[in-house]
Coordinates of C-alpha atoms and ligand atoms in Angstrom, one line a residue:
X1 CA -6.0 -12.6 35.2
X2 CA -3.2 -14.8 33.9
X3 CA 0.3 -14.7 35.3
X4 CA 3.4 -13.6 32.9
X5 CA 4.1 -16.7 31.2
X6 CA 5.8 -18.1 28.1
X7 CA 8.8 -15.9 27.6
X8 CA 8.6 -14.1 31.3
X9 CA 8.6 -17.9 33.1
X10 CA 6.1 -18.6 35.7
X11 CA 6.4 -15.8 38.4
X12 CA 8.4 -16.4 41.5
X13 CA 6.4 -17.1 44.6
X14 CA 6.0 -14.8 46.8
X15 CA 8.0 -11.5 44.3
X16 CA 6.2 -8.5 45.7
X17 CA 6.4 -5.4 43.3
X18 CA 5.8 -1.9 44.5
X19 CA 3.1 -0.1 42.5
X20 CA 2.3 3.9 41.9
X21 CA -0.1 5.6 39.6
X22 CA 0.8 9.1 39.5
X23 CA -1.7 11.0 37.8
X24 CA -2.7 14.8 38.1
X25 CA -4.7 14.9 41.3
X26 CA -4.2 11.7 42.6
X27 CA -0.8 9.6 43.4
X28 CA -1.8 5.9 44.2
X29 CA 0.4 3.2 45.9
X30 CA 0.1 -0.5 45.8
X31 CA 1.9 -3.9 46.3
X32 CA 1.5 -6.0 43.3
X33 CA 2.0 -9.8 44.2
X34 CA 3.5 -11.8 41.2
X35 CA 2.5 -15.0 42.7
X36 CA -1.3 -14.2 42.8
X37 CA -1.0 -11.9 40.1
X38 CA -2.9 -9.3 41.4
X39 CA -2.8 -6.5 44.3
X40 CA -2.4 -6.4 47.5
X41 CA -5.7 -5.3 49.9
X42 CA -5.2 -1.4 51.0
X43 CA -4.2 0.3 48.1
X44 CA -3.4 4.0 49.2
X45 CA -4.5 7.0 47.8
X46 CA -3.1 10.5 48.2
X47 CA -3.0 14.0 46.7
X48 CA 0.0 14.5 44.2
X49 CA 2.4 17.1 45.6
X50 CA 1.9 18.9 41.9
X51 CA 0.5 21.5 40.5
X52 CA -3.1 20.8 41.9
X53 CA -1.6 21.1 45.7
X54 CA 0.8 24.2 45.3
X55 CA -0.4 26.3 42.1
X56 CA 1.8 28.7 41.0
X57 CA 5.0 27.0 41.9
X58 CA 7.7 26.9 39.3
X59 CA 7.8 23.5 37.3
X60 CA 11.3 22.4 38.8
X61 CA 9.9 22.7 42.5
X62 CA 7.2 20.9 41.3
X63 CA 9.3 18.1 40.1
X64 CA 11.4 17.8 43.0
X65 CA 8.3 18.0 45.3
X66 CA 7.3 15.0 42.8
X67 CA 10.0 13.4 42.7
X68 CA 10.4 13.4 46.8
X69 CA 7.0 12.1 47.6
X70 CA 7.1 9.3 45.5
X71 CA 10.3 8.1 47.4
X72 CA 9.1 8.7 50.6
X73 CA 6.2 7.0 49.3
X74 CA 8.2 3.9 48.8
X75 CA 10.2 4.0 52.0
X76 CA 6.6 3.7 53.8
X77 CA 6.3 0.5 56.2
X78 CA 4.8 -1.6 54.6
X79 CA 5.8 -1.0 51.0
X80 CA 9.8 -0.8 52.0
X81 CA 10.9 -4.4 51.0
X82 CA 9.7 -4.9 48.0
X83 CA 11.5 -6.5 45.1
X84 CA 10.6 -3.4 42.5
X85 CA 9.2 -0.5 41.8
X86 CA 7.5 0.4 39.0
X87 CA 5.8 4.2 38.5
X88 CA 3.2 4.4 36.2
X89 CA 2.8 8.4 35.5
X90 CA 0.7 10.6 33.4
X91 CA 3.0 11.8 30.6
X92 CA 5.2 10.7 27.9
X93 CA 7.8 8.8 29.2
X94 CA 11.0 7.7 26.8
X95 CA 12.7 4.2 27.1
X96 CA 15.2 5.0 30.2
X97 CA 12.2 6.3 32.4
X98 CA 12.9 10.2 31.8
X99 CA 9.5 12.0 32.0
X100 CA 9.2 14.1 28.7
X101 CA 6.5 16.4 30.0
X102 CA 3.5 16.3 33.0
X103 CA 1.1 18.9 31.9
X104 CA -1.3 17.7 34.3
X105 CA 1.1 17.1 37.3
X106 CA 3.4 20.5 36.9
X107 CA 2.1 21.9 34.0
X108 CA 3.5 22.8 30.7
X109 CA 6.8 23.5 30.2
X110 CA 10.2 22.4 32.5
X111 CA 12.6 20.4 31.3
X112 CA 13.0 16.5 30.9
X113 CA 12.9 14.8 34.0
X114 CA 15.5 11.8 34.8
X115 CA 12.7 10.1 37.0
X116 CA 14.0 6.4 37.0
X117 CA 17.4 7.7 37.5
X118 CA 16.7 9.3 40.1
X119 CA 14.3 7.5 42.5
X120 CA 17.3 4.3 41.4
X121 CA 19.9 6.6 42.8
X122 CA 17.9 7.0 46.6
X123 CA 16.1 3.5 46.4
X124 CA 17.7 0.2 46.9
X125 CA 15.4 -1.6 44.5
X126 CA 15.3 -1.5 40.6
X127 CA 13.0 0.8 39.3
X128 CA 10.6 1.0 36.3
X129 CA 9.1 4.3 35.3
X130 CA 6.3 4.0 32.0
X131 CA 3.7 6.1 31.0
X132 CA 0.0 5.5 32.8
X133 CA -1.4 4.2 29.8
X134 CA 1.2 1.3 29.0
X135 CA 1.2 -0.1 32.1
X136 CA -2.5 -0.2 31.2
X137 CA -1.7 -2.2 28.3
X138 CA -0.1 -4.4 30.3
X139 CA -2.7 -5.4 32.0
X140 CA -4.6 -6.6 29.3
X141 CA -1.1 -7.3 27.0
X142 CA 0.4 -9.6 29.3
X143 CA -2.4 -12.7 28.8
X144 CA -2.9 -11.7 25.1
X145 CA -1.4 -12.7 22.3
X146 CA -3.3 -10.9 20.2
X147 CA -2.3 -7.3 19.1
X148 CA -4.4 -4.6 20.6
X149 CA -5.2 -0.8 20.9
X150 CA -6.1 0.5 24.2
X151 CA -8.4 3.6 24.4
X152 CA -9.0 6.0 27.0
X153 CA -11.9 7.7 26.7
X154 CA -12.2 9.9 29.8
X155 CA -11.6 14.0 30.2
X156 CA -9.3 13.6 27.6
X157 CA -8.7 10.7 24.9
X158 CA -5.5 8.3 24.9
X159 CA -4.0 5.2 23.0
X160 CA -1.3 2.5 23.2
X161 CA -1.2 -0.2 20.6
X162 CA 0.3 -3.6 22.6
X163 CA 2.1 -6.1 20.0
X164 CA 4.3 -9.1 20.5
X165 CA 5.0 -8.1 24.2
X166 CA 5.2 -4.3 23.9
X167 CA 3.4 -1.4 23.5
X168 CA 5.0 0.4 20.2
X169 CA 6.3 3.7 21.2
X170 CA 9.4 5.3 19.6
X171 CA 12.1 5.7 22.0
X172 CA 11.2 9.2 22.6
X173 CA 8.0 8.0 23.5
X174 CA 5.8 9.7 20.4
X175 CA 2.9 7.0 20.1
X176 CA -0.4 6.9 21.9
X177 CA -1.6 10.4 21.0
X178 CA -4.7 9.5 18.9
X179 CA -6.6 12.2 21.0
X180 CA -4.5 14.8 19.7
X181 CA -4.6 13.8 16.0
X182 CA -6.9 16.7 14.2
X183 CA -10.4 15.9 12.9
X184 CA -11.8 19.1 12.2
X185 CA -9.9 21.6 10.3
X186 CA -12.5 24.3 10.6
X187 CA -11.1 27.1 11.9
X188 CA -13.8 27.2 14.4
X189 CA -13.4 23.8 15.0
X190 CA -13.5 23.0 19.4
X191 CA -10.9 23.6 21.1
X192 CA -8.1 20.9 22.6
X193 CA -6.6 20.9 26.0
X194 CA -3.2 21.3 24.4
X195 CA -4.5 24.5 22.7
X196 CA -5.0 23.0 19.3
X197 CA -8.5 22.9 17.4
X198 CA -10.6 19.9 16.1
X199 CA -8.8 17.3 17.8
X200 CA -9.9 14.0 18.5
X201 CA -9.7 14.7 22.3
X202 CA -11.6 18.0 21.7
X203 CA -14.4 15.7 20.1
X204 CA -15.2 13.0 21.8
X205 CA -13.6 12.8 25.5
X206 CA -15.6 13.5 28.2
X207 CA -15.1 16.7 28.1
X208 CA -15.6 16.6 24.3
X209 CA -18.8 15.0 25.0
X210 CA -20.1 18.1 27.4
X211 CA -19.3 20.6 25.0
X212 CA -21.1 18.7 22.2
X213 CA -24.6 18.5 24.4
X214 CA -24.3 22.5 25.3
X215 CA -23.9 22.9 21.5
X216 CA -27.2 20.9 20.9
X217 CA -28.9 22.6 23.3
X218 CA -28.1 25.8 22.1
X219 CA -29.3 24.5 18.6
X220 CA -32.5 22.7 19.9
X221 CA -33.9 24.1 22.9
X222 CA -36.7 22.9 22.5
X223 CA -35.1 18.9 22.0
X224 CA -33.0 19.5 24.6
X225 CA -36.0 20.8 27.0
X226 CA -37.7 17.2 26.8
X227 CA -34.3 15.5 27.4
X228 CA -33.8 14.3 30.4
X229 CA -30.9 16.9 30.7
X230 CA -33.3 19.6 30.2
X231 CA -34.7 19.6 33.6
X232 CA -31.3 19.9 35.3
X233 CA -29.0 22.7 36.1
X234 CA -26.4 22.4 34.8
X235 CA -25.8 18.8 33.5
X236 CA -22.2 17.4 33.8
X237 CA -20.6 14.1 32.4
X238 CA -22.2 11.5 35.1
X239 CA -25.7 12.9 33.8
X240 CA -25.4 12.8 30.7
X241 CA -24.0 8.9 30.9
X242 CA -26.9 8.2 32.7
X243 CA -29.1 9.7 30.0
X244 CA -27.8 7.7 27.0
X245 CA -27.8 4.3 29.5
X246 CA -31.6 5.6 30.1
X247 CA -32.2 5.6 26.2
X248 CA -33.1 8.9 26.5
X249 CA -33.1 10.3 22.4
X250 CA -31.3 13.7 22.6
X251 CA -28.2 12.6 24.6
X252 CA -28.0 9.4 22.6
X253 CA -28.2 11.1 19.4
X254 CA -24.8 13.6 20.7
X255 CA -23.2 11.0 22.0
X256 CA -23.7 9.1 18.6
X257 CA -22.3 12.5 17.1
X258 CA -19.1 12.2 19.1
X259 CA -18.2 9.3 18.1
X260 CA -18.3 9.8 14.3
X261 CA -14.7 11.1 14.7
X262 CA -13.8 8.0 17.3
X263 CA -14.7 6.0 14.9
X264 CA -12.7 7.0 11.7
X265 CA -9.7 6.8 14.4
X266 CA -10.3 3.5 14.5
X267 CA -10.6 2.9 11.5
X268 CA -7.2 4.7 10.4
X269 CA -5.8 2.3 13.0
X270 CA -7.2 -1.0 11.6
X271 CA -6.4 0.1 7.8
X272 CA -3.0 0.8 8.6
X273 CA -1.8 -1.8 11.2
X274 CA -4.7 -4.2 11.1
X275 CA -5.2 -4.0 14.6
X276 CA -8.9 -5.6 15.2
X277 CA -9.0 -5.6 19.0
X278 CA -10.4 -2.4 20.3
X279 CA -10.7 -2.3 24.3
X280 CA -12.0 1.1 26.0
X281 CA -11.4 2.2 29.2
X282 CA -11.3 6.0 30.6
X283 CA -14.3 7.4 33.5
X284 CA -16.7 8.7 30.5
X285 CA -16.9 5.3 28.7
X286 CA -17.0 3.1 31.6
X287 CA -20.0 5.0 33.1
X288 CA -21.9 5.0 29.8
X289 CA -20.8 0.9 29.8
X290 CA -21.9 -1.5 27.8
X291 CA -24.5 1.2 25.3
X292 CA -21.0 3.0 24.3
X293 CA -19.5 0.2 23.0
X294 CA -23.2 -0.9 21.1
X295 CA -23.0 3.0 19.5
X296 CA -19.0 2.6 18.6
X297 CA -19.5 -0.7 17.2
X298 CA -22.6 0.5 14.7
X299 CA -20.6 3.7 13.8
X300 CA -17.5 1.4 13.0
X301 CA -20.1 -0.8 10.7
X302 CA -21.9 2.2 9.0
X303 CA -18.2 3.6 8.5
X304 CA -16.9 0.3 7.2
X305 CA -13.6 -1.4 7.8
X306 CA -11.9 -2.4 4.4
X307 CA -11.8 -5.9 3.9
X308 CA -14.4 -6.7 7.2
X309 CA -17.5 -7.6 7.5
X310 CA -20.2 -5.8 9.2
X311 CA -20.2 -8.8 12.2
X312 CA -16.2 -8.2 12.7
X313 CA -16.0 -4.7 12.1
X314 CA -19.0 -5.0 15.2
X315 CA -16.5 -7.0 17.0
X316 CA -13.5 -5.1 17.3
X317 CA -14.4 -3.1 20.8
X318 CA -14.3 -4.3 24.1
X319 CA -15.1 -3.0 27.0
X320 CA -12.3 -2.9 29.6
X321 CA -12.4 -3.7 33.7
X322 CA -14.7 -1.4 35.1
X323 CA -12.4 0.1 38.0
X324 CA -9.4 2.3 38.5
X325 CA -6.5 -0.1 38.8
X326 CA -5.6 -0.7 35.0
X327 CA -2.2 1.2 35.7
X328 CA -1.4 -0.5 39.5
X329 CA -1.9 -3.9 37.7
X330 CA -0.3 -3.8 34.5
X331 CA 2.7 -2.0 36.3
X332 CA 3.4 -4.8 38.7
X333 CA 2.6 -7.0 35.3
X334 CA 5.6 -5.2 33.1
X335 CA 8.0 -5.2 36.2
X336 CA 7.5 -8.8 37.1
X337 CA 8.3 -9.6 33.6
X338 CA 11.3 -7.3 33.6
X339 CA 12.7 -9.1 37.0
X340 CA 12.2 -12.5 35.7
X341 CA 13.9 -11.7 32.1
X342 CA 16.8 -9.9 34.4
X343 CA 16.8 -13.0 36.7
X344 CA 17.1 -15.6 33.6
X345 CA 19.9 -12.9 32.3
X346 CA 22.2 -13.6 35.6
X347 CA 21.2 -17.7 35.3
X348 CA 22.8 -17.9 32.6
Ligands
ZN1 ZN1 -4.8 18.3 21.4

C-alpha cells in the first residue's frame, strides 16, 4: 500500500490516527500508523450499542447510546493520544460529518445526527466522520490515479466512484446508491431492503443471490436436486459460493442470472462517466473470488461497452483485498491526508 503522496506530502513519522468502522452489528477500532501506512496489530471488535443490542429502543436513545460508545471508545488506553479520529459509519453521511440516516445501526427514521460535531465537542482531537464505503475508496483511491468505482456486493449492494482525490458525492451525500437504482419494473418484481421492488440490491446482493437460487429451485426441482445445493438443508450464501467456485452448473447458471442486472449497472456507469476501473469487494463476492469476477467480466463483454473492445470491456473488474479492513485503512488514509493538508494550511 502506498503512502498519501503528491498533493498530501509524505506522511509525518510516527502520525497515529484513530480508526472506527461502525457498521450494524459490529463497531471496530484501530490505530492507523501514517508512517507505515497501515494498522496497528490488535484491532478491536465489539457489538454496536444499536439497534441489534437493545431492539425496540427509540432511534434518539439509540443515537446517543451510539454516539457515547464511540467516545468512550476513543478515550480507551491505548487509543487516547492519537492525532485523529476518523469514523467510518454505515449511512449517508453529508460533508460536515452529520449522519443522514443508519437504518442498520438505529433503524429507519430519527432525525439527522451532528456526529462530527459532537464526538469534536468531547474529544480533544480533530475528527473525521464519512460513510463506510468512502473510506473504502480511500483505500484503493489514495495510490490511484486512475478514476474508479467501488462495488460492494455483500447482503446488500453499494457504490462510490473515487476521482481526482475524492469520492463524488453531493454535499448531502446522494451518490453511491447503485443498489437501490430499479432494474425490474415488474410489479412482482423482488423485493429491496428499503421496501422498493426490482432494485439492483434486491437482484444481485447476497441476499439477492439466495432468493434467486430458491426461485430456481422452485422452477427446476429436479436441476436443483443434482446440484450440489440439492442435498442440503437449507443452503445459505457461504454454500452457494462454494458451489459456483466448485463449477457446479445450477448455482453457476443463477449466479450468472444475477449478474445480468450488475452488469448493465456497470455499464450505465462506464457510458456515462467513462469510469473503466471496476473493483469488487462486499462478503458474497469475495467468497465466490476470483470465478465472480470471470462471470462479471463475460456478462460485461456479451452486454458490450460502447466504444470497448471485448478484451477491455473484460478488464474493467478487479477483485478487491480479501479481508475486512477496507474501511479501518482508507479512514486512517483520508484523515492523514486531511492532517497533512491542515498542517501545510498553518505553514504557510
Ligand atoms: Zn432499495
Amino acid at each position: 500500500m502506498g503512502l498519501p503522496g503528491r498533493d498530501g506530502g509524505p506522511a509525518r513519522a510516527g502520525r497515529r490516527i484513530t480508526v472506527m468502522d461502525v457498521g450494524g452489528t459490529t463497531l471496530r477500532v484501530g490505530t492507523f500508523d501514517a508512517g507505515a501506512g497501515g494498522l496497528l496489530p490488535g484491532v478491536r471488535r465489539t457489538p454496536v450499542d444499536g439497534l441489534a443490542r437493545f431492539p425496540g429502543e427509540p432511534v434518539e436513545a439509540l443515537q446517543r447510546r451510539v454516539v457515547e460508545q464511540i467516545a468512550r471508545e476513543a478515550g480507551r488506553p491505548g487509543v487516547a493520544g492519537a492525532d485523529g479520529l476518523c469514523v467510518a459509519f454505515a449511512g449517508p453521511v453529508d460533508r460536515d460529518g452529520a449522519v443522514r440516516g443508519a437504518p442498520t445501526v438505529w433503524g429507519g427514521g430519527g432525525g439527522v445526527l451532528p456526529l462530527r460535531e459532537l464526538l469534536a465537542a468531547r474529544l480533544p482531537v480533530p475528527v473525521l466522520v464519512v460513510n463506510d464505503l468512502t473510506a473504502a475508496a480511500w483505500r484503493y483511491g489514495a495510490a490511484s490515479p486512475e478514476p474508479f468505482c467501488l462495488l460492494t456486493i455483500s447482503s446488500g449492494i453499494g457504490n462510490k466512484v473515487f476521482r481526482g482525490g475524492e469520492v463524488l458525492l453531493d454535499d448531502e451525500g446522494h451518490g453511491g446508491e447503485l443498489g437501490h437504482w430499479t432494474y425490474d419494473r415488474s410489479p412482482d418484481a423482488p423485493r429491496c431492503d428499503c421496501g422498493g421492488r426490482g432494485h439492483l440490491g434486491a437482484l444481485a446482493s447476497g441476499r439477492g443471490v439466495l432468493a434467486a437460487v430458491r426461485r430456481a429451485a422452485l422452477a427446476d426441482p429436479a436441476g436443483y436436486a443434482r446440484s450440489a445445493l440439492g442435498g442440503l438443508p437449507e443452503p445459505g450464501n457461504p454454500a452457494i459460493a462454494a458451489a459456483v467456485r466448485a463449477g457446479d452448473p445450477f448455482a453457476t447458471e443463477v449466479l450468472r442470472g444475477t449478474l445480468v442486472p450488475l452488469a448493465a449497472a456497470i455499464g450505465g456507469v462506464f457510458a456515462s462517466i467513462g469510469i473503466r476501473r471496476y473493483v469488487l469487494m462486499g462478503g458474497f463476492a469475495l467468497a465466490v473470488g476470483e470465478r465472480y469476477r470471470e462471470l462479471l467480466a463475460a456478462e460485461l463483454v456479451r452486454q458490450g461497452c460502447f466504444g470497448l473492445t471485448d478484451a477491455e470491456a473484460g478488464a474493467m473488474v478487479v477483485l478487491g483485498a480479501d479481508d475486512d479492513d477496507h474501511g479501518l485503512i482508507g479512514a486512517g488514509l483520508l484523515m492523514d491526508r486531511r492532517l497533512g493538508a491542515a498542517a501545510r494550511e498553518v505553514a504557510v
